[in-house]
Amino acid sequence: MDSINRMAVELVDEAIDFAEELRITPQELDSGARVLDFGVNAEGGVEAGLLLAEIQTAGLATIQTRMDDVAGVQTPHVEVQTDHPAVALLCSQKAGWELEFDDPVFEGLGAGPARALVAEEDEFRTLEYFDEFELAVLSIESISLPSKTVIDHVAQKADVNPGGVMLPTYATGSIVGSVTAAARAAELALFRLFELGYDVRNVHSAYGSAPIAPISHNESVAMGRTNDALAYGGTVHLTVTTDDPVLEQLPSTAHNKYGTPFQEIFAEADWDFYDVPESVFAPAQVTVDVIDGPTHVLGDTNEELVAESFDY
């Protein structure tokens, strides 16, 4: 497989070429690094969110929207399909790079293929997947645009020149934030499988769908809604080669926090994402099709909770 950062760079170039139509604001710094505002100060849009989800999955997934209802209300959904689930979802899309700096103050969560240049997370060692490329693409979820300090840190960790760093950035409480969050249903399923000790290389293909949460510029409300959309409204279909009893623990219904709105879950953790139990981050319903074996239908959606979270 070609470098996932190279594939993502082509999509970043596309975003820059169509910045006006996407309602995003690209900026090239003196170092040559590029910061793309997808939804911090820029307005962004659904198409921008879909393109950013493609960037986050390094172009290894098909991503589109559809209409469906939530508790009787027509609501846009995002659908993601990939035949490269381990690489596209865990080695690229997963938000696994915490960024926190004091001078200047910055907090963000990084996702995307630049993580594979660093390859410090357990997934990379287990999957034995590492990327090498002279450019690094890291999508950042933050209420602030990254500073030179952030750029230099990413460059140092990814072993590239600062001029080779590309940072598409957006707030959770933005159109792009809601769209890219809804694109994570399948990624959550893969991550949950990995945490359960299942060899995710046995996942042949993955399909996920989740409703797009209504936009709130209140980041606490946005965090709650986007996670409720996944844990209580997200559905996933996996085709796997190996059956395993741990599959029963895959959906969010398997956790004792099931049924608790995420605003409450985050509040209990003092809004520290990393103090929330990882097992709560799972899709509501998962169908697992075992090749030459059974088909498991696990969990269920909770449309009433999603509708209440969405203020329907």
PDB file of C-alpha atoms in Angstrom:
ATOM      1  CA  MET A   1       0.000   0.000   0.000  1.00  0.00           C
ATOM      2  CA  ASP A   2       1.192   3.502  -0.824  1.00  0.00           C
ATOM      3  CA  SER A   3       1.928   6.012   1.957  1.00  0.00           C
ATOM      4  CA  ILE A   4      -1.315   7.065   3.620  1.00  0.00           C
ATOM      5  CA  ASN A   5       0.128  10.532   4.183  1.00  0.00           C
ATOM      6  CA  ARG A   6       0.829  10.872   0.469  1.00  0.00           C
ATOM      7  CA  MET A   7      -2.769   9.890  -0.298  1.00  0.00           C
ATOM      8  CA  ALA A   8      -4.060  12.388   2.286  1.00  0.00           C
ATOM      9  CA  VAL A   9      -1.880  15.191   0.872  1.00  0.00           C
ATOM     10  CA  GLU A  10      -3.678  14.840  -2.474  1.00  0.00           C
ATOM     11  CA  LEU A  11      -6.982  15.424  -0.673  1.00  0.00           C
ATOM     12  CA  VAL A  12      -5.575  18.398   1.245  1.00  0.00           C
ATOM     13  CA  ASP A  13      -4.481  19.895  -2.086  1.00  0.00           C
ATOM     14  CA  GLU A  14      -8.041  19.399  -3.337  1.00  0.00           C
ATOM     15  CA  ALA A  15      -9.375  21.220  -0.264  1.00  0.00           C
ATOM     16  CA  ILE A  16      -7.035  24.142  -0.941  1.00  0.00           C
ATOM     17  CA  ASP A  17      -8.048  24.294  -4.613  1.00  0.00           C
ATOM     18  CA  PHE A  18     -11.749  24.464  -3.685  1.00  0.00           C
ATOM     19  CA  ALA A  19     -11.414  26.440  -0.457  1.00  0.00           C
ATOM     20  CA  GLU A  20     -13.936  29.093  -1.443  1.00  0.00           C
ATOM     21  CA  GLU A  21     -16.602  26.559  -2.422  1.00  0.00           C
ATOM     22  CA  LEU A  22     -15.968  24.561   0.778  1.00  0.00           C
ATOM     23  CA  ARG A  23     -16.041  27.740   2.900  1.00  0.00           C
ATOM     24  CA  ILE A  24     -12.700  26.910   4.512  1.00  0.00           C
ATOM     25  CA  THR A  25      -9.645  29.143   4.992  1.00  0.00           C
ATOM     26  CA  PRO A  26      -6.195  27.755   4.174  1.00  0.00           C
ATOM     27  CA  GLN A  27      -3.143  29.604   5.454  1.00  0.00           C
ATOM     28  CA  GLU A  28       0.509  29.042   4.556  1.00  0.00           C
ATOM     29  CA  LEU A  29       2.950  30.048   7.278  1.00  0.00           C
ATOM     30  CA  ASP A  30       6.460  31.427   6.745  1.00  0.00           C
ATOM     31  CA  SER A  31       7.877  27.939   7.325  1.00  0.00           C
ATOM     32  CA  GLY A  32       5.740  26.555   4.506  1.00  0.00           C
ATOM     33  CA  ALA A  33       3.472  24.683   6.924  1.00  0.00           C
ATOM     34  CA  ARG A  34      -0.226  24.865   6.103  1.00  0.00           C
ATOM     35  CA  VAL A  35      -3.058  25.378   8.561  1.00  0.00           C
ATOM     36  CA  LEU A  36      -6.511  24.869   7.077  1.00  0.00           C
ATOM     37  CA  ASP A  37      -9.394  26.340   9.044  1.00  0.00           C
ATOM     38  CA  PHE A  38     -12.296  23.929   8.475  1.00  0.00           C
ATOM     39  CA  GLY A  39     -14.444  25.209  11.314  1.00  0.00           C
ATOM     40  CA  VAL A  40     -12.720  27.335  13.959  1.00  0.00           C
ATOM     41  CA  ASN A  41     -13.258  30.791  12.494  1.00  0.00           C
ATOM     42  CA  ALA A  42     -14.254  29.564   9.036  1.00  0.00           C
ATOM     43  CA  GLU A  43     -17.858  28.570   8.392  1.00  0.00           C
ATOM     44  CA  GLY A  44     -17.162  25.257   6.686  1.00  0.00           C
ATOM     45  CA  GLY A  45     -20.005  23.096   5.423  1.00  0.00           C
ATOM     46  CA  VAL A  46     -21.214  19.535   4.931  1.00  0.00           C
ATOM     47  CA  GLU A  47     -19.035  19.030   1.846  1.00  0.00           C
ATOM     48  CA  ALA A  48     -16.034  20.296   3.804  1.00  0.00           C
ATOM     49  CA  GLY A  49     -16.841  17.809   6.541  1.00  0.00           C
ATOM     50  CA  LEU A  50     -17.100  14.929   4.086  1.00  0.00           C
ATOM     51  CA  LEU A  51     -13.778  15.858   2.485  1.00  0.00           C
ATOM     52  CA  LEU A  52     -12.112  16.143   5.884  1.00  0.00           C
ATOM     53  CA  ALA A  53     -13.439  12.689   6.804  1.00  0.00           C
ATOM     54  CA  GLU A  54     -11.808  11.438   3.593  1.00  0.00           C
ATOM     55  CA  ILE A  55      -8.559  13.118   4.642  1.00  0.00           C
ATOM     56  CA  GLN A  56      -8.797  11.517   8.081  1.00  0.00           C
ATOM     57  CA  THR A  57      -9.222   8.073   6.496  1.00  0.00           C
ATOM     58  CA  ALA A  58      -6.445   8.812   3.952  1.00  0.00           C
ATOM     59  CA  GLY A  59      -8.760   8.289   0.999  1.00  0.00           C
ATOM     60  CA  LEU A  60      -9.290   4.622   1.897  1.00  0.00           C
ATOM     61  CA  ALA A  61     -13.027   4.960   2.584  1.00  0.00           C
ATOM     62  CA  THR A  62     -16.116   5.926   0.611  1.00  0.00           C
ATOM     63  CA  ILE A  63     -18.008   8.619   2.516  1.00  0.00           C
ATOM     64  CA  GLN A  64     -21.427  10.025   1.687  1.00  0.00           C
ATOM     65  CA  THR A  65     -24.626  11.367   3.215  1.00  0.00           C
ATOM     66  CA  ARG A  66     -28.164  10.035   3.258  1.00  0.00           C
ATOM     67  CA  MET A  67     -31.468  10.977   4.882  1.00  0.00           C
ATOM     68  CA  ASP A  68     -33.090   8.798   7.534  1.00  0.00           C
ATOM     69  CA  ASP A  69     -35.322   9.426  10.511  1.00  0.00           C
ATOM     70  CA  VAL A  70     -34.510   9.666  14.203  1.00  0.00           C
ATOM     71  CA  ALA A  71     -37.614   9.155  16.338  1.00  0.00           C
ATOM     72  CA  GLY A  72     -39.738  10.187  13.342  1.00  0.00           C
ATOM     73  CA  VAL A  73     -37.665  13.265  12.446  1.00  0.00           C
ATOM     74  CA  GLN A  74     -35.861  13.291   9.102  1.00  0.00           C
ATOM     75  CA  THR A  75     -32.154  13.679   9.909  1.00  0.00           C
ATOM     76  CA  PRO A  76     -29.051  13.631   7.689  1.00  0.00           C
ATOM     77  CA  HIS A  77     -26.672  10.729   8.302  1.00  0.00           C
ATOM     78  CA  VAL A  78     -23.091  10.032   7.257  1.00  0.00           C
ATOM     79  CA  GLU A  79     -22.196   6.642   5.786  1.00  0.00           C
ATOM     80  CA  VAL A  80     -18.631   5.292   5.649  1.00  0.00           C
ATOM     81  CA  GLN A  81     -17.480   2.121   3.895  1.00  0.00           C
ATOM     82  CA  THR A  82     -13.942   0.757   3.696  1.00  0.00           C
ATOM     83  CA  ASP A  83     -12.262  -2.434   2.556  1.00  0.00           C
ATOM     84  CA  HIS A  84      -9.130  -1.432   4.498  1.00  0.00           C
ATOM     85  CA  PRO A  85     -10.595  -1.056   8.003  1.00  0.00           C
ATOM     86  CA  ALA A  86      -7.482  -1.622  10.114  1.00  0.00           C
ATOM     87  CA  VAL A  87      -5.382   0.963   8.274  1.00  0.00           C
ATOM     88  CA  ALA A  88      -8.097   3.466   7.326  1.00  0.00           C
ATOM     89  CA  LEU A  89      -9.874   3.523  10.685  1.00  0.00           C
ATOM     90  CA  LEU A  90      -7.273   2.686  13.354  1.00  0.00           C
ATOM     91  CA  CYS A  91      -3.994   3.735  11.770  1.00  0.00           C
ATOM     92  CA  SER A  92      -5.434   6.915  10.247  1.00  0.00           C
ATOM     93  CA  GLN A  93      -8.909   8.094  11.306  1.00  0.00           C
ATOM     94  CA  LYS A  94      -8.657   7.395  15.026  1.00  0.00           C
ATOM     95  CA  ALA A  95      -8.230  10.516  17.191  1.00  0.00           C
ATOM     96  CA  GLY A  96      -5.253   9.340  19.206  1.00  0.00           C
ATOM     97  CA  TRP A  97      -2.805  12.246  19.412  1.00  0.00           C
ATOM     98  CA  GLU A  98      -3.341  14.528  22.400  1.00  0.00           C
ATOM     99  CA  LEU A  99      -1.939  18.036  21.928  1.00  0.00           C
ATOM    100  CA  GLU A 100      -1.595  20.288  24.973  1.00  0.00           C
ATOM    101  CA  PHE A 101       0.711  23.284  25.349  1.00  0.00           C
ATOM    102  CA  ASP A 102       1.087  26.139  27.841  1.00  0.00           C
ATOM    103  CA  ASP A 103       2.824  28.815  25.755  1.00  0.00           C
ATOM    104  CA  PRO A 104       0.719  29.730  23.968  1.00  0.00           C
ATOM    105  CA  VAL A 105      -2.137  27.794  25.530  1.00  0.00           C
ATOM    106  CA  PHE A 106      -3.491  25.168  23.139  1.00  0.00           C
ATOM    107  CA  GLU A 107      -5.555  22.019  23.548  1.00  0.00           C
ATOM    108  CA  GLY A 108      -6.459  19.724  20.697  1.00  0.00           C
ATOM    109  CA  LEU A 109      -6.959  16.152  19.621  1.00  0.00           C
ATOM    110  CA  GLY A 110      -5.158  14.916  16.533  1.00  0.00           C
ATOM    111  CA  ALA A 111      -6.431  12.357  14.029  1.00  0.00           C
ATOM    112  CA  GLY A 112      -5.235  11.267  10.638  1.00  0.00           C
ATOM    113  CA  PRO A 113      -2.303   9.644   8.890  1.00  0.00           C
ATOM    114  CA  ALA A 114       0.467  11.667  10.589  1.00  0.00           C
ATOM    115  CA  ARG A 115      -0.048   9.334  13.546  1.00  0.00           C
ATOM    116  CA  ALA A 116       1.385   6.525  11.419  1.00  0.00           C
ATOM    117  CA  LEU A 117       4.636   8.476  10.996  1.00  0.00           C
ATOM    118  CA  VAL A 118       5.034   8.536  14.777  1.00  0.00           C
ATOM    119  CA  ALA A 119       3.550   5.072  15.355  1.00  0.00           C
ATOM    120  CA  GLU A 120       3.761   5.161  19.155  1.00  0.00           C
ATOM    121  CA  GLU A 121       0.223   3.894  19.823  1.00  0.00           C
ATOM    122  CA  ASP A 122      -0.424   0.219  20.502  1.00  0.00           C
ATOM    123  CA  GLU A 123      -2.323  -0.270  17.255  1.00  0.00           C
ATOM    124  CA  PHE A 124       0.771   0.357  15.139  1.00  0.00           C
ATOM    125  CA  ARG A 125       2.944  -2.114  17.037  1.00  0.00           C
ATOM    126  CA  THR A 126       0.248  -4.794  16.972  1.00  0.00           C
ATOM    127  CA  LEU A 127      -0.577  -4.307  13.290  1.00  0.00           C
ATOM    128  CA  GLU A 128       3.083  -3.729  12.403  1.00  0.00           C
ATOM    129  CA  TYR A 129       2.061  -0.780  10.278  1.00  0.00           C
ATOM    130  CA  PHE A 130       4.297   2.270   9.926  1.00  0.00           C
ATOM    131  CA  ASP A 131       4.337   5.052   7.353  1.00  0.00           C
ATOM    132  CA  GLU A 132       7.265   6.942   5.848  1.00  0.00           C
ATOM    133  CA  PHE A 133       6.783  10.183   3.949  1.00  0.00           C
ATOM    134  CA  GLU A 134       8.210  13.705   3.862  1.00  0.00           C
ATOM    135  CA  LEU A 135       4.829  15.359   4.484  1.00  0.00           C
ATOM    136  CA  ALA A 136       2.541  14.900   7.504  1.00  0.00           C
ATOM    137  CA  VAL A 137      -1.243  15.411   7.598  1.00  0.00           C
ATOM    138  CA  LEU A 138      -2.821  15.718  11.034  1.00  0.00           C
ATOM    139  CA  SER A 139      -6.452  16.748  11.483  1.00  0.00           C
ATOM    140  CA  ILE A 140      -6.919  18.650  14.757  1.00  0.00           C
ATOM    141  CA  GLU A 141     -10.119  19.073  16.746  1.00  0.00           C
ATOM    142  CA  SER A 142      -9.726  22.305  18.729  1.00  0.00           C
ATOM    143  CA  ILE A 143     -11.375  25.643  19.406  1.00  0.00           C
ATOM    144  CA  SER A 144      -8.083  27.373  18.425  1.00  0.00           C
ATOM    145  CA  LEU A 145      -5.953  27.307  15.319  1.00  0.00           C
ATOM    146  CA  PRO A 146      -2.547  25.666  15.925  1.00  0.00           C
ATOM    147  CA  SER A 147       0.450  27.896  16.587  1.00  0.00           C
ATOM    148  CA  LYS A 148       4.084  27.518  15.532  1.00  0.00           C
ATOM    149  CA  THR A 149       4.637  25.585  18.758  1.00  0.00           C
ATOM    150  CA  VAL A 150       2.117  22.957  17.653  1.00  0.00           C
ATOM    151  CA  ILE A 151       3.534  22.801  14.127  1.00  0.00           C
ATOM    152  CA  ASP A 152       7.111  22.354  15.387  1.00  0.00           C
ATOM    153  CA  HIS A 153       5.985  19.628  17.785  1.00  0.00           C
ATOM    154  CA  VAL A 154       4.166  17.686  15.047  1.00  0.00           C
ATOM    155  CA  ALA A 155       7.153  18.083  12.711  1.00  0.00           C
ATOM    156  CA  GLN A 156       9.580  16.813  15.353  1.00  0.00           C
ATOM    157  CA  LYS A 157       7.453  13.805  16.301  1.00  0.00           C
ATOM    158  CA  ALA A 158       6.692  12.884  12.683  1.00  0.00           C
ATOM    159  CA  ASP A 159      10.309  13.465  11.624  1.00  0.00           C
ATOM    160  CA  VAL A 160       9.489  15.902   8.835  1.00  0.00           C
ATOM    161  CA  ASN A 161      10.442  19.513   8.189  1.00  0.00           C
ATOM    162  CA  PRO A 162       7.986  22.090   9.610  1.00  0.00           C
ATOM    163  CA  GLY A 163       7.220  23.114   6.031  1.00  0.00           C
ATOM    164  CA  GLY A 164       5.870  19.638   5.399  1.00  0.00           C
ATOM    165  CA  VAL A 165       3.178  19.816   8.091  1.00  0.00           C
ATOM    166  CA  MET A 166      -0.477  20.165   7.087  1.00  0.00           C
ATOM    167  CA  LEU A 167      -3.044  20.754   9.835  1.00  0.00           C
ATOM    168  CA  PRO A 168      -6.748  20.892   8.901  1.00  0.00           C
ATOM    169  CA  THR A 169      -8.436  22.167  12.094  1.00  0.00           C
ATOM    170  CA  TYR A 170     -12.033  22.442  13.290  1.00  0.00           C
ATOM    171  CA  ALA A 171     -14.051  22.889  16.471  1.00  0.00           C
ATOM    172  CA  THR A 172     -16.383  20.167  17.740  1.00  0.00           C
ATOM    173  CA  GLY A 173     -19.157  22.773  17.690  1.00  0.00           C
ATOM    174  CA  SER A 174     -19.056  23.352  13.951  1.00  0.00           C
ATOM    175  CA  ILE A 175     -20.703  21.867  10.876  1.00  0.00           C
ATOM    176  CA  VAL A 176     -17.495  20.010  10.072  1.00  0.00           C
ATOM    177  CA  GLY A 177     -17.283  18.809  13.673  1.00  0.00           C
ATOM    178  CA  SER A 178     -20.723  17.205  13.503  1.00  0.00           C
ATOM    179  CA  VAL A 179     -20.117  15.663  10.076  1.00  0.00           C
ATOM    180  CA  THR A 180     -16.714  14.158  10.867  1.00  0.00           C
ATOM    181  CA  ALA A 181     -17.978  12.830  14.196  1.00  0.00           C
ATOM    182  CA  ALA A 182     -20.860  11.039  12.455  1.00  0.00           C
ATOM    183  CA  ALA A 183     -18.264   9.422  10.170  1.00  0.00           C
ATOM    184  CA  ARG A 184     -16.684   7.596  13.126  1.00  0.00           C
ATOM    185  CA  ALA A 185     -19.178   4.792  13.813  1.00  0.00           C
ATOM    186  CA  ALA A 186     -17.107   2.102  12.097  1.00  0.00           C
ATOM    187  CA  GLU A 187     -13.882   3.446  13.603  1.00  0.00           C
ATOM    188  CA  LEU A 188     -15.343   3.116  17.106  1.00  0.00           C
ATOM    189  CA  ALA A 189     -16.286  -0.499  16.362  1.00  0.00           C
ATOM    190  CA  LEU A 190     -12.747  -1.314  15.198  1.00  0.00           C
ATOM    191  CA  PHE A 191     -11.206   0.405  18.208  1.00  0.00           C
ATOM    192  CA  ARG A 192     -13.542  -1.467  20.568  1.00  0.00           C
ATOM    193  CA  LEU A 193     -12.588  -4.768  18.920  1.00  0.00           C
ATOM    194  CA  PHE A 194      -8.919  -3.920  19.283  1.00  0.00           C
ATOM    195  CA  GLU A 195      -9.370  -3.123  22.980  1.00  0.00           C
ATOM    196  CA  LEU A 196     -11.168  -6.455  23.443  1.00  0.00           C
ATOM    197  CA  GLY A 197      -8.134  -8.271  22.060  1.00  0.00           C
ATOM    198  CA  TYR A 198      -9.705  -9.267  18.749  1.00  0.00           C
ATOM    199  CA  ASP A 199      -7.262  -9.318  15.806  1.00  0.00           C
ATOM    200  CA  VAL A 200      -8.699  -6.505  13.673  1.00  0.00           C
ATOM    201  CA  ARG A 201      -6.782  -7.814  10.686  1.00  0.00           C
ATOM    202  CA  ASN A 202      -9.609 -10.376  10.547  1.00  0.00           C
ATOM    203  CA  VAL A 203     -12.072  -7.594   9.694  1.00  0.00           C
ATOM    204  CA  HIS A 204     -12.518  -7.825   5.930  1.00  0.00           C
ATOM    205  CA  SER A 205     -14.700  -4.744   5.451  1.00  0.00           C
ATOM    206  CA  ALA A 206     -16.530  -2.197   7.562  1.00  0.00           C
ATOM    207  CA  TYR A 207     -19.599  -0.058   7.019  1.00  0.00           C
ATOM    208  CA  GLY A 208     -20.844   2.555   9.486  1.00  0.00           C
ATOM    209  CA  SER A 209     -23.643   5.090   9.710  1.00  0.00           C
ATOM    210  CA  ALA A 210     -24.637   7.740  12.257  1.00  0.00           C
ATOM    211  CA  PRO A 211     -26.846  10.844  12.361  1.00  0.00           C
ATOM    212  CA  ILE A 212     -25.297  14.280  12.023  1.00  0.00           C
ATOM    213  CA  ALA A 213     -25.812  16.102  15.316  1.00  0.00           C
ATOM    214  CA  PRO A 214     -27.399  19.582  15.207  1.00  0.00           C
ATOM    215  CA  ILE A 215     -24.753  22.288  15.463  1.00  0.00           C
ATOM    216  CA  SER A 216     -24.079  23.964  18.805  1.00  0.00           C
ATOM    217  CA  HIS A 217     -21.251  26.452  19.289  1.00  0.00           C
ATOM    218  CA  ASN A 218     -21.290  25.457  22.959  1.00  0.00           C
ATOM    219  CA  GLU A 219     -18.478  22.887  22.942  1.00  0.00           C
ATOM    220  CA  SER A 220     -19.916  20.967  25.906  1.00  0.00           C
ATOM    221  CA  VAL A 221     -23.273  20.546  24.167  1.00  0.00           C
ATOM    222  CA  ALA A 222     -21.514  19.643  20.907  1.00  0.00           C
ATOM    223  CA  MET A 223     -19.354  16.998  22.618  1.00  0.00           C
ATOM    224  CA  GLY A 224     -22.445  15.465  24.179  1.00  0.00           C
ATOM    225  CA  ARG A 225     -24.513  15.450  20.991  1.00  0.00           C
ATOM    226  CA  THR A 226     -21.829  14.086  18.672  1.00  0.00           C
ATOM    227  CA  ASN A 227     -21.024  11.217  21.036  1.00  0.00           C
ATOM    228  CA  ASP A 228     -24.709  10.467  21.677  1.00  0.00           C
ATOM    229  CA  ALA A 229     -25.175  10.256  17.905  1.00  0.00           C
ATOM    230  CA  LEU A 230     -22.620   7.444  17.789  1.00  0.00           C
ATOM    231  CA  ALA A 231     -23.268   5.552  21.034  1.00  0.00           C
ATOM    232  CA  TYR A 232     -27.056   5.624  20.723  1.00  0.00           C
ATOM    233  CA  GLY A 233     -27.649   6.194  16.999  1.00  0.00           C
ATOM    234  CA  GLY A 234     -24.603   4.679  15.285  1.00  0.00           C
ATOM    235  CA  THR A 235     -24.954   1.426  13.341  1.00  0.00           C
ATOM    236  CA  VAL A 236     -22.140  -0.696  11.928  1.00  0.00           C
ATOM    237  CA  HIS A 237     -21.819  -3.751   9.684  1.00  0.00           C
ATOM    238  CA  LEU A 238     -18.583  -5.743   9.788  1.00  0.00           C
ATOM    239  CA  THR A 239     -17.556  -8.658   7.607  1.00  0.00           C
ATOM    240  CA  VAL A 240     -15.008 -10.775   9.472  1.00  0.00           C
ATOM    241  CA  THR A 241     -13.150 -14.029   8.885  1.00  0.00           C
ATOM    242  CA  THR A 242     -13.102 -15.264  12.503  1.00  0.00           C
ATOM    243  CA  ASP A 243     -15.854 -15.664  15.078  1.00  0.00           C
ATOM    244  CA  ASP A 244     -15.109 -14.874  18.726  1.00  0.00           C
ATOM    245  CA  PRO A 245     -17.120 -14.645  21.980  1.00  0.00           C
ATOM    246  CA  VAL A 246     -15.750 -11.119  22.604  1.00  0.00           C
ATOM    247  CA  LEU A 247     -17.966  -9.851  19.795  1.00  0.00           C
ATOM    248  CA  GLU A 248     -20.841  -9.821  22.309  1.00  0.00           C
ATOM    249  CA  GLN A 249     -19.105  -6.952  24.129  1.00  0.00           C
ATOM    250  CA  LEU A 250     -18.774  -4.828  20.992  1.00  0.00           C
ATOM    251  CA  PRO A 251     -21.802  -2.436  21.086  1.00  0.00           C
ATOM    252  CA  SER A 252     -22.347   0.416  23.551  1.00  0.00           C
ATOM    253  CA  THR A 253     -25.218  -1.573  25.125  1.00  0.00           C
ATOM    254  CA  ALA A 254     -22.586  -3.838  26.711  1.00  0.00           C
ATOM    255  CA  HIS A 255     -21.307  -1.020  28.966  1.00  0.00           C
ATOM    256  CA  ASN A 256     -22.914  -0.198  32.330  1.00  0.00           C
ATOM    257  CA  LYS A 257     -23.050   3.485  31.334  1.00  0.00           C
ATOM    258  CA  TYR A 258     -25.403   2.692  28.470  1.00  0.00           C
ATOM    259  CA  GLY A 259     -28.397   5.015  28.540  1.00  0.00           C
ATOM    260  CA  THR A 260     -26.485   7.905  30.144  1.00  0.00           C
ATOM    261  CA  PRO A 261     -26.260  11.050  27.970  1.00  0.00           C
ATOM    262  CA  PHE A 262     -22.666  11.905  27.162  1.00  0.00           C
ATOM    263  CA  GLN A 263     -22.909  15.359  28.681  1.00  0.00           C
ATOM    264  CA  GLU A 264     -23.344  13.581  32.011  1.00  0.00           C
ATOM    265  CA  ILE A 265     -20.534  11.114  31.279  1.00  0.00           C
ATOM    266  CA  PHE A 266     -18.117  13.930  30.385  1.00  0.00           C
ATOM    267  CA  ALA A 267     -19.204  16.015  33.387  1.00  0.00           C
ATOM    268  CA  GLU A 268     -18.407  13.092  35.707  1.00  0.00           C
ATOM    269  CA  ALA A 269     -14.907  13.032  34.204  1.00  0.00           C
ATOM    270  CA  ASP A 270     -14.550  16.825  34.616  1.00  0.00           C
ATOM    271  CA  TRP A 271     -14.626  17.112  30.809  1.00  0.00           C
ATOM    272  CA  ASP A 272     -11.306  15.297  30.444  1.00  0.00           C
ATOM    273  CA  PHE A 273     -11.725  13.068  27.387  1.00  0.00           C
ATOM    274  CA  TYR A 274      -8.986  10.713  28.577  1.00  0.00           C
ATOM    275  CA  ASP A 275     -10.619  10.157  31.969  1.00  0.00           C
ATOM    276  CA  VAL A 276     -13.707   8.651  30.327  1.00  0.00           C
ATOM    277  CA  PRO A 277     -13.650   4.824  30.126  1.00  0.00           C
ATOM    278  CA  GLU A 278     -12.685   3.841  26.587  1.00  0.00           C
ATOM    279  CA  SER A 279     -15.366   1.147  26.490  1.00  0.00           C
ATOM    280  CA  VAL A 280     -18.176   3.742  26.398  1.00  0.00           C
ATOM    281  CA  PHE A 281     -17.006   4.832  22.952  1.00  0.00           C
ATOM    282  CA  ALA A 282     -18.800   2.246  20.825  1.00  0.00           C
ATOM    283  CA  PRO A 283     -21.616   2.246  18.259  1.00  0.00           C
ATOM    284  CA  ALA A 284     -25.158   1.406  19.357  1.00  0.00           C
ATOM    285  CA  GLN A 285     -25.744  -1.563  17.078  1.00  0.00           C
ATOM    286  CA  VAL A 286     -23.289  -3.813  15.264  1.00  0.00           C
ATOM    287  CA  THR A 287     -24.018  -6.574  12.776  1.00  0.00           C
ATOM    288  CA  VAL A 288     -21.094  -8.961  12.411  1.00  0.00           C
ATOM    289  CA  ASP A 289     -21.163 -11.215   9.344  1.00  0.00           C
ATOM    290  CA  VAL A 290     -18.713 -14.085   9.904  1.00  0.00           C
ATOM    291  CA  ILE A 291     -17.606 -15.510   6.561  1.00  0.00           C
ATOM    292  CA  ASP A 292     -18.756 -19.164   6.393  1.00  0.00           C
ATOM    293  CA  GLY A 293     -20.220 -18.668   9.863  1.00  0.00           C
ATOM    294  CA  PRO A 294     -23.084 -17.014  11.746  1.00  0.00           C
ATOM    295  CA  THR A 295     -24.283 -13.430  11.527  1.00  0.00           C
ATOM    296  CA  HIS A 296     -24.479 -11.690  14.904  1.00  0.00           C
ATOM    297  CA  VAL A 297     -26.835  -8.743  15.467  1.00  0.00           C
ATOM    298  CA  LEU A 298     -25.621  -7.023  18.604  1.00  0.00           C
ATOM    299  CA  GLY A 299     -27.008  -4.071  20.581  1.00  0.00           C
ATOM    300  CA  ASP A 300     -29.713  -1.656  19.543  1.00  0.00           C
ATOM    301  CA  THR A 301     -30.199   2.033  18.847  1.00  0.00           C
ATOM    302  CA  ASN A 302     -31.919   4.368  21.308  1.00  0.00           C
ATOM    303  CA  GLU A 303     -33.661   6.911  19.101  1.00  0.00           C
ATOM    304  CA  GLU A 304     -35.486   8.537  22.006  1.00  0.00           C
ATOM    305  CA  LEU A 305     -32.215   9.403  23.737  1.00  0.00           C
ATOM    306  CA  VAL A 306     -30.741  10.726  20.492  1.00  0.00           C
ATOM    307  CA  ALA A 307     -33.854  12.847  19.874  1.00  0.00           C
ATOM    308  CA  GLU A 308     -33.645  14.302  23.390  1.00  0.00           C
ATOM    309  CA  SER A 309     -29.939  15.041  22.941  1.00  0.00           C
ATOM    310  CA  PHE A 310     -30.663  16.695  19.582  1.00  0.00           C
ATOM    311  CA  ASP A 311     -33.470  18.731  21.199  1.00  0.00           C
ATOM    312  CA  TYR A 312     -36.092  17.287  18.838  1.00  0.00           C
TER     313      TYR A 312
END
